[in-house]
Short mmCIF file of C-alpha atoms in Angstrom, two decimals:
data_model
loop_
_atom_site.label_atom_id
_atom_site.label_comp_id
_atom_site.label_asym_id
_atom_site.label_seq_id
_atom_site.Cartn_x
_atom_site.Cartn_y
_atom_site.Cartn_z
CA MET U 1 22.46 123.97 133.32
CA ALA U 2 22.85 126.56 130.85
CA THR U 3 22.07 126.15 127.27
CA LEU U 4 24.59 125.00 125.05
CA LEU U 5 24.43 127.20 121.26
CA ARG U 6 25.55 124.70 118.56
CA ALA U 7 27.37 126.61 115.60
CA ARG U 8 26.47 124.08 112.88
CA ASN U 9 22.72 124.59 113.80
CA ALA U 10 22.92 127.87 111.80
CA ALA U 11 21.07 129.77 108.61
CA VAL U 12 21.04 133.42 107.13
CA LEU U 13 18.10 135.11 105.77
CA PHE U 14 18.69 137.78 103.25
CA LYS U 15 16.30 140.04 101.76
CA GLN U 16 16.87 143.29 98.94
CA GLU U 17 14.68 145.88 101.04
CA ALA U 18 11.96 147.87 99.17
CA THR U 19 13.39 151.71 100.75
CA GLU U 20 16.96 151.45 101.87
CA ASP U 21 17.06 150.55 105.60
CA VAL U 22 13.64 150.39 106.45
CA PRO U 23 13.78 146.30 107.68
CA GLU U 24 11.92 143.88 105.56
CA THR U 25 10.76 139.80 106.50
CA PRO U 26 12.62 137.27 104.81
CA SER U 27 10.98 134.75 104.00
CA ALA U 28 12.76 130.66 104.77
CA SER U 29 10.86 129.40 101.74
CA THR U 30 12.10 132.07 99.31
CA ASP U 31 15.31 134.21 100.79
CA ALA U 32 17.45 131.87 102.62
CA VAL U 33 20.87 130.67 101.18
CA LYS U 34 23.10 127.82 102.31
CA VAL U 35 26.49 129.40 104.06
CA GLU U 36 29.55 127.97 105.25
CA ASN U 37 32.08 129.83 107.69
CA LEU U 38 29.94 131.81 109.40
CA GLN U 39 31.08 134.74 111.73
CA VAL U 40 28.77 137.81 113.38
CA ASN U 41 31.25 140.50 114.65
CA PHE U 42 29.43 143.56 116.85
CA ASN U 43 31.40 146.80 116.28
CA PRO U 44 30.46 149.19 119.24
CA GLN U 45 31.18 152.84 118.73
CA GLN U 46 32.04 154.52 122.30
CA VAL U 47 33.55 157.71 123.03
CA GLN U 48 36.44 157.75 125.52
CA THR U 49 35.72 160.60 128.00
CA ASN U 50 38.87 162.61 129.89
CA GLU U 51 36.72 163.94 132.95
CA HIS U 52 38.11 164.33 136.45
CA THR U 53 36.68 162.21 138.51
CA GLY U 54 38.90 162.69 141.77
CA SER U 55 40.31 158.96 141.01
CA LEU U 56 42.58 158.19 138.60
CA ASP U 57 40.02 155.89 137.43
CA SER U 58 37.76 156.95 134.72
CA SER U 59 34.23 157.30 133.91
CA GLY U 60 34.02 154.82 131.49
CA PRO U 61 32.99 155.10 127.54
CA ILE U 62 29.58 156.12 126.28
CA PRO U 63 28.19 153.94 123.20
CA VAL U 64 27.37 155.91 120.02
CA GLY U 65 26.40 152.97 117.67
CA LEU U 66 26.69 149.87 117.11
CA GLN U 67 27.68 148.51 113.46
CA VAL U 68 27.58 144.91 112.73
CA SER U 69 29.29 142.72 110.08
CA VAL U 70 28.68 139.10 108.67
CA SER U 71 31.31 137.49 107.14
CA PHE U 72 30.42 133.99 105.08
CA ASP U 73 31.23 131.90 102.10
CA VAL U 74 28.47 130.49 99.44
CA LEU U 75 29.14 127.98 96.52
CA MET U 76 28.83 128.60 93.48
CA LYS U 77 25.93 127.06 91.58
CA GLY U 78 23.52 127.98 89.72
CA PRO U 79 19.60 127.94 90.19
CA GLY U 80 19.08 124.26 87.66
CA THR U 81 16.62 126.62 85.70
CA ALA U 82 19.03 128.83 82.69
CA GLY U 83 18.05 132.72 82.58
CA GLN U 84 16.50 132.46 86.15
CA ALA U 85 18.44 134.26 89.38
CA PRO U 86 20.96 131.92 91.65
CA GLU U 87 20.29 131.42 95.34
CA VAL U 88 23.26 133.86 95.69
CA GLY U 89 21.57 136.53 93.04
CA ALA U 90 20.17 139.19 96.13
CA LEU U 91 23.49 139.14 97.95
CA LEU U 92 25.24 140.27 94.87
CA LYS U 93 23.26 142.88 93.94
CA ALA U 94 23.87 144.37 97.15
CA CYS U 95 27.11 144.61 96.60
CA GLY U 96 27.06 146.25 93.69
CA TRP U 97 26.93 144.09 91.08
CA ALA U 98 23.57 144.54 88.50
CA GLU U 99 21.59 141.69 87.36
CA THR U 100 20.71 141.18 83.89
CA LEU U 101 18.09 137.90 83.86
CA THR U 102 17.66 136.72 79.65
CA SER U 103 15.14 133.96 80.13
CA SER U 104 14.86 132.85 76.72
CA ALA U 105 17.41 132.15 74.33
CA ILE U 106 18.76 135.11 71.86
CA PRO U 107 16.65 134.17 69.11
CA ALA U 108 14.48 131.58 69.42
CA SER U 109 16.45 129.33 66.95
CA PRO U 110 19.87 129.88 65.87
CA GLU U 111 20.68 132.22 63.47
CA ALA U 112 23.75 132.42 60.76
CA ALA U 113 26.44 135.12 61.25
CA THR U 114 26.77 137.59 58.47
CA ALA U 115 30.79 137.78 58.56
CA GLY U 116 33.33 136.47 61.87
CA SER U 117 37.09 135.46 62.04
CA THR U 118 38.99 133.47 64.34
CA THR U 119 38.39 135.74 67.24
CA THR U 120 35.35 137.56 66.18
CA VAL U 121 31.70 137.01 64.94
CA THR U 122 29.02 139.63 63.70
CA LEU U 123 25.51 138.29 64.84
CA GLY U 124 23.28 138.67 62.41
CA ALA U 125 19.48 140.69 62.14
CA SER U 126 17.73 139.65 65.12
CA PHE U 127 20.13 140.66 67.41
CA SER U 128 20.52 143.80 69.40
CA ALA U 129 22.73 146.80 67.19
CA THR U 130 23.17 148.22 70.97
CA ALA U 131 26.68 148.56 72.03
CA GLN U 132 27.40 146.11 75.05
CA THR U 133 24.38 144.08 75.21
CA TYR U 134 25.66 140.71 75.36
CA ARG U 135 28.89 141.37 76.94
CA GLY U 136 29.93 138.61 79.45
CA MET U 137 27.15 136.54 77.79
CA PRO U 138 27.51 132.74 76.37
CA LEU U 139 27.07 132.17 72.62
CA SER U 140 26.54 129.05 71.16
CA LEU U 141 27.68 128.41 68.11
CA THR U 142 27.29 125.31 65.34
CA VAL U 143 28.35 124.20 62.40
CA ASN U 144 31.26 125.62 62.13
CA PRO U 145 32.70 125.10 64.65
CA SER U 146 31.21 121.67 63.43
CA ALA U 147 31.02 119.98 67.35
CA GLY U 148 29.70 123.19 68.33
CA ALA U 149 31.24 125.82 71.28
CA THR U 150 29.86 127.75 73.73
CA PRO U 151 32.66 131.47 73.63
CA PHE U 152 31.22 134.30 76.12
CA ILE U 153 31.81 137.64 74.54
CA THR U 154 33.92 140.53 75.84
CA ASP U 155 33.12 143.08 73.41
CA TYR U 156 30.31 144.00 71.61
CA SER U 157 29.82 146.88 69.22
CA SER U 158 26.97 148.63 67.51
CA SER U 159 27.54 146.75 64.42
CA LYS U 160 27.01 143.58 65.94
CA VAL U 161 30.80 141.93 66.51
CA ALA U 162 30.98 140.26 69.63
CA THR U 163 34.71 139.83 70.42
CA LEU U 164 34.59 135.90 71.68
CA THR U 165 37.03 134.63 74.87
CA ASP U 166 38.33 131.65 72.51
CA LEU U 167 40.41 131.12 69.43
CA PHE U 168 39.02 129.29 66.74
CA SER U 169 41.24 127.24 64.18
CA THR U 170 38.86 127.70 61.72
CA ALA U 171 37.51 131.83 60.63
CA LEU U 172 33.78 132.23 61.83
CA ASP U 173 31.93 132.89 58.78
CA THR U 174 27.93 133.06 57.56
CA THR U 175 28.17 129.12 57.94
CA THR U 176 27.99 129.60 61.64
CA LEU U 177 25.02 129.48 63.07
CA CYS U 178 24.89 131.66 66.78
CA GLN U 179 22.40 131.98 69.68
CA ILE U 180 22.79 133.93 73.08
CA LEU U 181 22.34 131.16 75.18
CA PRO U 182 19.27 131.34 78.66
CA ASN U 183 21.41 132.83 81.15
CA ALA U 184 21.93 135.14 84.98
CA LEU U 185 24.55 137.76 84.22
CA TYR U 186 25.70 139.54 87.30
CA SER U 187 28.46 142.91 86.04
CA PRO U 188 29.69 145.91 88.09
CA ALA U 189 27.31 148.69 88.68
CA SER U 190 27.62 152.48 90.32
CA THR U 191 24.77 153.30 91.33
CA GLY U 192 21.51 151.54 92.31
CA ILE U 193 22.75 149.54 94.47
CA PRO U 194 20.28 148.20 96.26
CA SER U 195 20.33 147.39 100.26
CA GLY U 196 19.14 144.73 101.77
CA THR U 197 18.20 142.94 105.16
CA MET U 198 19.50 139.85 106.81
CA GLU U 199 18.49 137.58 109.53
CA VAL U 200 21.31 135.35 111.16
CA TYR U 201 19.68 132.28 113.50
CA ARG U 202 22.14 130.66 115.89
CA ASP U 203 20.53 128.08 117.25
CA GLY U 204 17.88 129.80 119.16
CA VAL U 205 19.13 133.23 119.00
CA LYS U 206 18.33 135.19 115.92
CA TYR U 207 19.45 138.45 115.32
CA VAL U 208 18.27 141.44 112.07
CA PHE U 209 20.46 143.42 110.60
CA ALA U 210 19.02 146.50 107.89
CA GLY U 211 20.59 148.52 105.69
CA ALA U 212 23.33 145.66 104.37
CA ARG U 213 25.46 145.90 101.99
CA GLY U 214 28.71 143.73 100.93
CA ALA U 215 31.84 142.93 99.63
CA PRO U 216 32.38 140.21 97.33
CA VAL U 217 35.91 138.10 96.66
CA PHE U 218 35.86 135.19 94.41
CA ASN U 219 37.87 131.90 94.17
CA ILE U 220 38.08 129.35 91.84
CA SER U 221 40.13 126.21 92.84
CA THR U 222 40.89 123.77 90.38
CA GLN U 223 39.25 120.06 91.58
CA ASN U 224 37.26 122.13 94.08
CA VAL U 225 34.10 124.15 93.90
CA GLY U 226 33.72 128.14 93.03
CA ARG U 227 33.19 129.87 96.51
CA ILE U 228 32.44 134.03 96.91
CA SER U 229 33.51 134.98 100.22
CA PHE U 230 30.92 137.61 101.43
CA ASN U 231 31.61 140.33 104.24
CA PHE U 232 28.37 142.23 104.69
CA SER U 233 28.06 145.45 107.15
CA GLY U 234 24.55 146.74 108.56
CA ARG U 235 23.30 148.05 111.32
CA PHE U 236 21.53 146.40 114.04
CA VAL U 237 18.31 145.79 114.70
CA SER U 238 17.34 143.72 117.06
CA GLN U 239 18.01 140.31 118.92
CA SER U 240 15.35 137.34 120.41
CA ASP U 241 15.49 134.26 121.12
CA VAL U 242 13.51 131.96 118.14
CA GLY U 243 14.50 128.74 116.83
CA VAL U 244 16.30 128.19 113.36
CA PRO U 245 13.51 128.29 110.89
CA ALA U 246 12.99 124.88 108.40
CA ALA U 247 14.36 126.92 105.52
CA THR U 248 13.60 126.06 102.06
CA TYR U 249 17.07 125.73 99.81
CA ASP U 250 17.57 125.73 96.66
CA ALA U 251 18.73 121.76 95.77
CA THR U 252 21.09 122.18 92.92
CA ARG U 253 24.47 121.18 94.09
CA PRO U 254 27.50 123.44 92.93
CA PRO U 255 29.58 121.80 89.81
CA ALA U 256 33.20 121.36 90.66
CA PHE U 257 35.94 123.17 88.59
CA LYS U 258 36.70 120.47 85.99
CA ALA U 259 36.61 119.91 82.92
CA ALA U 260 36.19 123.23 82.37
CA ALA U 261 37.59 126.01 79.98
CA MET U 262 39.77 127.82 81.63
CA LEU U 263 41.79 130.42 78.99
CA LEU U 264 44.29 133.17 79.35
CA GLN U 265 44.37 135.57 76.07
CA ARG U 266 42.52 132.47 74.32
CA SER U 267 44.99 129.92 75.24
CA ALA U 268 43.62 126.95 77.52
CA VAL U 269 46.51 127.05 80.48
CA ALA U 270 46.76 124.47 83.71
CA LEU U 271 46.74 126.45 87.17
CA ARG U 272 45.56 125.80 90.61
CA SER U 273 43.17 128.88 91.14
CA LEU U 274 41.98 131.83 90.07
CA SER U 275 41.06 134.54 92.46
CA LEU U 276 39.08 137.75 92.44
CA ASP U 277 38.72 140.97 94.98
CA VAL U 278 36.02 142.98 94.13
CA GLY U 279 37.36 145.60 96.40
CA ASN U 280 34.16 147.68 98.20
CA ASN U 281 34.79 150.21 100.22
CA LEU U 282 31.97 150.35 102.90
CA VAL U 283 31.85 153.27 104.96
CA PHE U 284 28.87 153.72 107.49
CA PRO U 285 27.86 158.13 106.77
CA PRO U 286 26.98 159.99 110.11
CA ASP U 287 23.36 160.58 110.57
CA PRO U 288 22.19 161.94 114.29
CA ASN U 289 18.39 161.38 112.52
CA ALA U 290 19.29 157.23 113.02
CA ALA U 291 18.68 155.32 115.83
CA GLN U 292 22.23 154.38 115.95
CA GLY U 293 23.83 157.56 115.04
CA PHE U 294 24.55 156.88 110.78
CA GLY U 295 22.83 155.60 107.22
CA PRO U 296 23.05 152.57 106.06
CA ALA U 297 26.64 151.10 104.39
CA GLN U 298 27.55 152.09 101.34
CA ILE U 299 29.68 151.37 98.71
CA THR U 300 31.90 154.43 97.93
CA GLN U 301 34.84 152.55 95.68
CA ARG U 302 35.45 150.07 94.00
CA ASP U 303 39.20 148.56 93.69
CA MET U 304 39.01 144.92 91.76
CA SER U 305 42.02 143.13 91.94
CA GLY U 306 43.22 139.40 91.22
CA SER U 307 45.54 136.99 90.75
CA ILE U 308 46.46 133.50 88.71
CA ASP U 309 48.63 130.97 88.82
CA PRO U 310 49.32 129.21 85.81
CA ASN U 311 52.30 126.76 84.91
CA LYS U 312 55.08 128.52 83.91
CA THR U 313 55.70 128.02 80.04
CA LEU U 314 58.45 129.15 77.68
CA VAL U 315 58.80 132.66 77.04
CA ALA U 316 57.80 131.90 72.92
CA THR U 317 54.92 130.32 74.41
CA ARG U 318 53.48 132.86 76.68
CA ASN U 319 55.82 136.24 77.60
CA VAL U 320 54.10 137.36 81.29
CA ILE U 321 56.96 139.89 81.45
CA ASP U 322 56.15 141.68 78.41
CA ASP U 323 52.33 141.97 78.73
CA LEU U 324 53.76 142.96 82.10
CA ASP U 325 55.78 145.60 81.16
CA ASN U 326 53.71 147.43 78.44
CA ALA U 327 50.49 146.95 79.84
CA THR U 328 48.86 144.80 77.84
CA PRO U 329 45.15 143.45 78.58
CA ASN U 330 44.93 139.60 78.40
CA ILE U 331 41.07 138.00 78.54
CA ILE U 332 40.71 136.26 81.59
CA HIS U 333 38.41 133.37 81.31
CA ALA U 334 37.19 130.25 83.49
CA ARG U 335 33.58 128.17 82.43
CA TRP U 336 32.69 124.86 84.27
CA GLY U 337 29.79 122.89 84.92
CA SER U 338 27.91 120.65 82.09
CA THR U 339 23.99 120.77 82.70
CA ALA U 340 22.03 124.04 81.72
CA GLY U 341 21.00 126.18 84.36
CA ASN U 342 23.87 124.82 86.80
CA ARG U 343 27.41 125.94 84.66
CA CYS U 344 29.37 129.21 86.14
CA ALA U 345 31.81 131.51 84.20
CA VAL U 346 34.16 134.46 85.37
CA THR U 347 34.59 136.79 82.29
CA ILE U 348 37.70 140.09 82.20
CA PRO U 349 37.83 141.22 79.64
CA GLN U 350 41.02 143.37 79.88
CA ALA U 351 42.94 141.78 82.73
CA VAL U 352 46.21 144.10 82.94
CA PHE U 353 48.75 142.19 85.18
CA THR U 354 50.20 144.24 87.76
CA GLY U 355 53.05 141.81 89.60
CA VAL U 356 54.62 138.73 88.64
CA GLY U 357 56.43 136.22 90.76
CA GLU U 358 58.00 132.69 90.08
CA GLY U 359 55.91 129.65 92.42
CA ASN U 360 56.28 126.64 93.03
CA ASP U 361 53.75 123.95 92.88
CA ASN U 362 54.95 120.68 94.14
CA GLY U 363 57.77 120.50 91.97
CA ILE U 364 55.89 122.44 89.29
CA LEU U 365 57.33 126.42 88.35
CA THR U 366 54.30 128.62 88.24
CA GLU U 367 53.81 132.17 87.60
CA GLU U 368 52.07 133.76 90.62
CA ILE U 369 50.50 136.54 88.22
CA GLN U 370 48.70 139.53 90.08
CA PHE U 371 46.39 141.69 87.63
CA PHE U 372 44.13 144.10 87.47
CA PRO U 373 40.27 144.23 86.34
CA GLN U 374 40.31 147.20 83.98
CA GLY U 375 37.47 149.04 82.87
CA GLN U 376 34.40 151.53 84.35
CA ASP U 377 31.30 148.69 85.11
CA SER U 378 32.92 146.61 82.92
CA GLY U 379 36.00 144.78 84.89
CA ALA U 380 34.49 141.47 85.29
CA PHE U 381 31.34 139.37 84.66
CA ILE U 382 30.01 136.56 86.41
CA CYS U 383 27.65 134.49 84.74
CA PHE U 384 25.38 131.33 85.81
CA TRP U 385 23.68 129.51 82.32
#
């Protein structure tokens, strides 16, 4: 009887390539990623000829290339140690997200602000004077507000003015102590996007794909965990009969999306879900020198979009229609998790609404809002801290 292969017994390894499309050898101890809903699809390119054969039948197609797509979901979680890259880091970089690792707090001890308002704070001498250095990062504030808070920075000027995701009831001032917390930040990139080698193990069968790049969709749901749905495209290299390796995974479990901060234009909103589709356009450029007749997958365009479904409010509380009609940008920000090194955040500094409709969630009216994350290489920021 033929051996049956079980879908459950699988593993995915991914390693950034030093040279584009030159296969690396991922390590089961350092390059394994826990995934859900793994699916591998082979996409053959074929030429169908129309030769006369003395029959009504054709001669059959001619294979001219073999492309591969691999899709899976990864749970959003930190690495366990703030400032280190999370397990998903290499995948995000191959999807066009630049990685910035801040391993130590800036500065080492909290420093007093030089000025502030209810939505901004001017940082002190120890902070950088380079614009946008800290955009998308967590800023710990103490003394004023006295209970402490950790807003995120949506904009940062060369004069050290940090615009924040949160609204404070009392203006921040020179008694406010400030500190950037250790974090791993991912922001959209348009250059220097690396490719990767992916090994997929299927209960005794090993696939190797090279020159892989991908497109992620971020989905965060209340009373659930954050998920990143990846769709990777790559070049088929080989398949062989190899057992699933004993991989080492980060033991950190993902934080639940509860007891969180879910803010729309600095006001807390109750909602069921937040979705962010990066919208990467992936193509295989033709290359007759290549083994399959095409080069490694390339990201040629990014067209971000997203949606939220907050509970509907009175117009006096939130006027979504006016914001839609006037293309008024809104800050969308979510942060969750309570343990340093395993907290997650999504910051969209300028969400322009592109569509609004009514929804019904178990009898509760909701606003189904579609939005465009506006900004060149700054539409959204993903942070683990």
